[in-house]
Amino acid sequence: MRLPLASGAATGAVAIALYPLFEGGAWFWTCLGVILVVTGIAMLGSRYTLPGWLVPPAQLVAVWIYLTAVFTGDKAWIGLVPTKESVLGLAKLLSTGFADIQRFAAPVPSGAGITLLTCGGVGLIAILVDLLASRLHRAALTGLPLLALFTVPAAVASEPIAGPMFVIAALGYLGVLAADGRERITHWGRAVLVRRAPSFVAPRPASDAGAGALRLSGKRIGFAAIVLAILLPALLPTLEPNPLFGFGVGNGKGKGGSSISIPNPIVNLRGQLSLPTNSTVLTYTGSDSFSRYLRLYSLDIFDGEQWTMTARGRSEDRVSEGPMPPAPGQDMSLPVTEATTKIQVSDQIRGPLEFLPLPYPASRIRIEGDWRPDRDTLMVFSTQDTAVGLAYEVTTREPKPTAETLKAAPPAPPEINERYLQLPENLPSEIRDLARQVTQRGASRYEQAIQLQEFFTKEGGFTYSLATQGHNGPALTEFLIRSRTGYCEQFAASMAVLARILGIPARVAIGYTGGSNASGEWKVRTHDSHAWPELYFEGTGWLRFEPTPTGGAGQGSATVPIYTRPEVVTTGGDEPAASPTSNSTDADLPNQSAGNRRDLMPDRDFGGAPVAVDEGVPVALRIGVGVVVVLLIALIPGLLRWELRARRRRSYSRAAEDPAPLPHEEAVTPEPVGIAAVRTGRRDSAVAAAWAELDDALCDYGMSRQPSESPRALARRLAEQYAFDEEASAAMARIATAVERMLFARTPGDLGSLHGDLRRVRRALAAAVTRGRRIRAALLPPSTLLRARRLGTRMLDGFDRLENLRLRRPARRDV
């Protein structure tokens, strides 16, 4: 019975690690139910000694019935027995759950499909753990299925698994090993029980006395392994997370495929922003020395829960064979700024990079390999090659619209409206009302777009934080209506939704901000990962907007486009300065005068706030910090010993200040030091503390005190063996006399200066040992280590008592 219980407990302990993947805890209680079902069948099989091969099929049937009752009970016979309709319902839910885990970023909503998929997986793990532990008696192998379950949050979640979850999971596995060990020990021989009076605690078999040391050693090894597993990784350089086995969003479909489809490019965005190391993704230089956003993906579909993009078919054009397709919606007569950007992608990126980071709109790309453009969005991708380590050159033709041009932009053509104005019918009405409340009725679409941007950046009371949920339907309402706290993905997705409500075609771009400039070269790092909305204006095409807070209060390297800023008028001269909203865009900056460029650059690059460039923590610094932490941990025993000595010294001082015991003085229990304290009181407590301090000093200096040795005999032996001088011998004699009077005399007598006597004896003992022994006594005092060992032994003994705790029925009385 012990092994099935331990197997179920271990599966439940490891399942707790899945918490960061879900919103809420409803999924856990459903999984706990399936674990209880599997454990119950296992206990029945052990209780009635069923054949080992029969228990796993019985558990599978029980799990099937449980899942039917929970998820499709309305289609089952009497709510339990599976029917054809219930089986089809479970299959449909499984298909939905598998599709949902591909679409959502963690933490995912606890929908029926995802919960069923999780519950079924946990049930299978529970069956496998019980099979290995209880049926095949291979408890050590249970670590493999438990590890498989534990690696799911490690591979999916962007944040590292919390230490307490690891400890709970490790303790669950140790519980299986301990239960298996006790099971094996009981087979070594018959236990001889001693009949005692009725008690709530079951008598311990005589064989347990010999096995106790074995169990204790095993537990020490287990606890030590857990402690090392927690402490050592904190001292080592961290690695960036990567999906295990190449499965997950962003994984390539294989070389030579005819199409490419990314289920949800936004899933890894928060993970990139939350990485502990800010590693370099790419570097670039431009002909005009200005930064530019680099786009990877363009998301055009909003289904009410998330933004995704239309699957891309294989294009017949190659970017290396000619110019890019024309930018959609851009009038050829519109003034443009032409710039050339040379990009070098880092070769340290993990996994394939099948989309090129590009400034928008690109007109020509010089690159090696089979790279093809998407005509509608100008994304460039490959089914054959990866951009990791590539160097390429991009020419852009950025439009320079005036504010009047954008205000007077005609309606978008039907094909644009049909694709980029779609919204789900069940979009909450409060979100539709909000879009109209924050914009002026009768304003142009361009003016409404600026009002939306200012709503997010100035007037709406929004704050930037990575500690938010994924952007599904309920999260959209939570962000816009209640919390108003999020990071770039929520800002971009929300502004795009509000723009579509107002009739402005909108989509969401995923990529990188312009990064930071170091010695004339722009560096883009993982923390520069970003999402922003792109809005369509006929004649100009797609324009970037920036609703995410910038600078120190937001995403540091994000920038607000020039054409979305209010007009700036100079105080000197009759002519106003170049108006961002009237005659300049990002592309205008290279053509500005040097003075105007200096005025615009601080606000352009850093949002008006100074931004510290995170270069990442050097490995040498990490190692140095680790060494310092190890040294501080090593000093803990010495600090504890010093604190204990100071506490005892206060006891000596109080006794010296008040030599006469008071009749109403509260009893103070002296510290157990190997002698029996027959009286209590302040003076007796001071003597006991002095004796304990002497005992610890002997232990620290490697000197022994025989248990049968009286205080007087100890004083005589120490003085002779270590050649004490006259003062040290007298001090030792006074301490021994005080101890004897405390034990046997009516009054303790004059204690003198216990502190001074102890100091003289300690100096005499220290002079008799080597310098290394004195250093060890100060930094790693054995007396403190022995106390820690005794404390650990008592804790492990407490676990043994909990394991042996049994509620016994009272004996029946024959009438």
mmCIF file of C-alpha atoms in Angstrom, residues 287 318-324 338-345 356-359 362-371 380 390-397:
data_model
loop_
_atom_site.group_PDB
_atom_site.id
_atom_site.type_symbol
_atom_site.label_atom_id
_atom_site.label_comp_id
_atom_site.label_asym_id
_atom_site.label_seq_id
_atom_site.Cartn_x
_atom_site.Cartn_y
_atom_site.Cartn_z
ATOM 1 C CA SER A 287 23.694 55.188 -45.089
ATOM 2 C CA ARG A 318 13.237 35.641 -55.450
ATOM 3 C CA VAL A 319 14.523 38.803 -53.860
ATOM 4 C CA SER A 320 17.977 38.162 -55.302
ATOM 5 C CA GLU A 321 16.633 38.237 -58.881
ATOM 6 C CA GLY A 322 15.155 41.703 -58.894
ATOM 7 C CA PRO A 323 13.463 44.463 -56.933
ATOM 8 C CA MET A 324 10.864 43.800 -54.250
ATOM 9 C CA GLU A 338 15.940 56.242 -49.982
ATOM 10 C CA ALA A 339 18.390 54.608 -47.563
ATOM 11 C CA THR A 340 20.617 51.536 -47.585
ATOM 12 C CA THR A 341 21.024 49.372 -44.475
ATOM 13 C CA LYS A 342 23.641 46.649 -44.050
ATOM 14 C CA ILE A 343 22.567 43.967 -41.564
ATOM 15 C CA GLN A 344 24.621 41.217 -39.919
ATOM 16 C CA VAL A 345 22.623 38.579 -38.043
ATOM 17 C CA LEU A 356 14.382 38.257 -42.441
ATOM 18 C CA PRO A 357 14.439 41.228 -40.041
ATOM 19 C CA LEU A 358 13.827 44.133 -42.437
ATOM 20 C CA PRO A 359 13.038 47.839 -42.283
ATOM 21 C CA ALA A 362 12.132 47.360 -48.516
ATOM 22 C CA SER A 363 12.559 47.982 -52.243
ATOM 23 C CA ARG A 364 15.601 45.770 -52.918
ATOM 24 C CA ILE A 365 17.505 43.100 -50.950
ATOM 25 C CA ARG A 366 20.944 41.722 -51.741
ATOM 26 C CA ILE A 367 21.302 38.355 -50.020
ATOM 27 C CA GLU A 368 22.498 34.832 -50.698
ATOM 28 C CA GLY A 369 20.042 31.954 -50.677
ATOM 29 C CA ASP A 370 16.470 31.219 -51.671
ATOM 30 C CA TRP A 371 14.517 34.100 -50.084
ATOM 31 C CA VAL A 380 10.639 37.922 -46.744
ATOM 32 C CA LEU A 390 23.793 35.929 -42.663
ATOM 33 C CA ALA A 391 24.890 39.360 -43.865
ATOM 34 C CA TYR A 392 22.668 41.203 -46.320
ATOM 35 C CA GLU A 393 21.910 44.688 -47.640
ATOM 36 C CA VAL A 394 18.473 46.323 -47.805
ATOM 37 C CA THR A 395 17.399 49.406 -49.722
ATOM 38 C CA THR A 396 14.280 51.154 -48.424
ATOM 39 C CA ARG A 397 12.047 53.848 -49.939
#
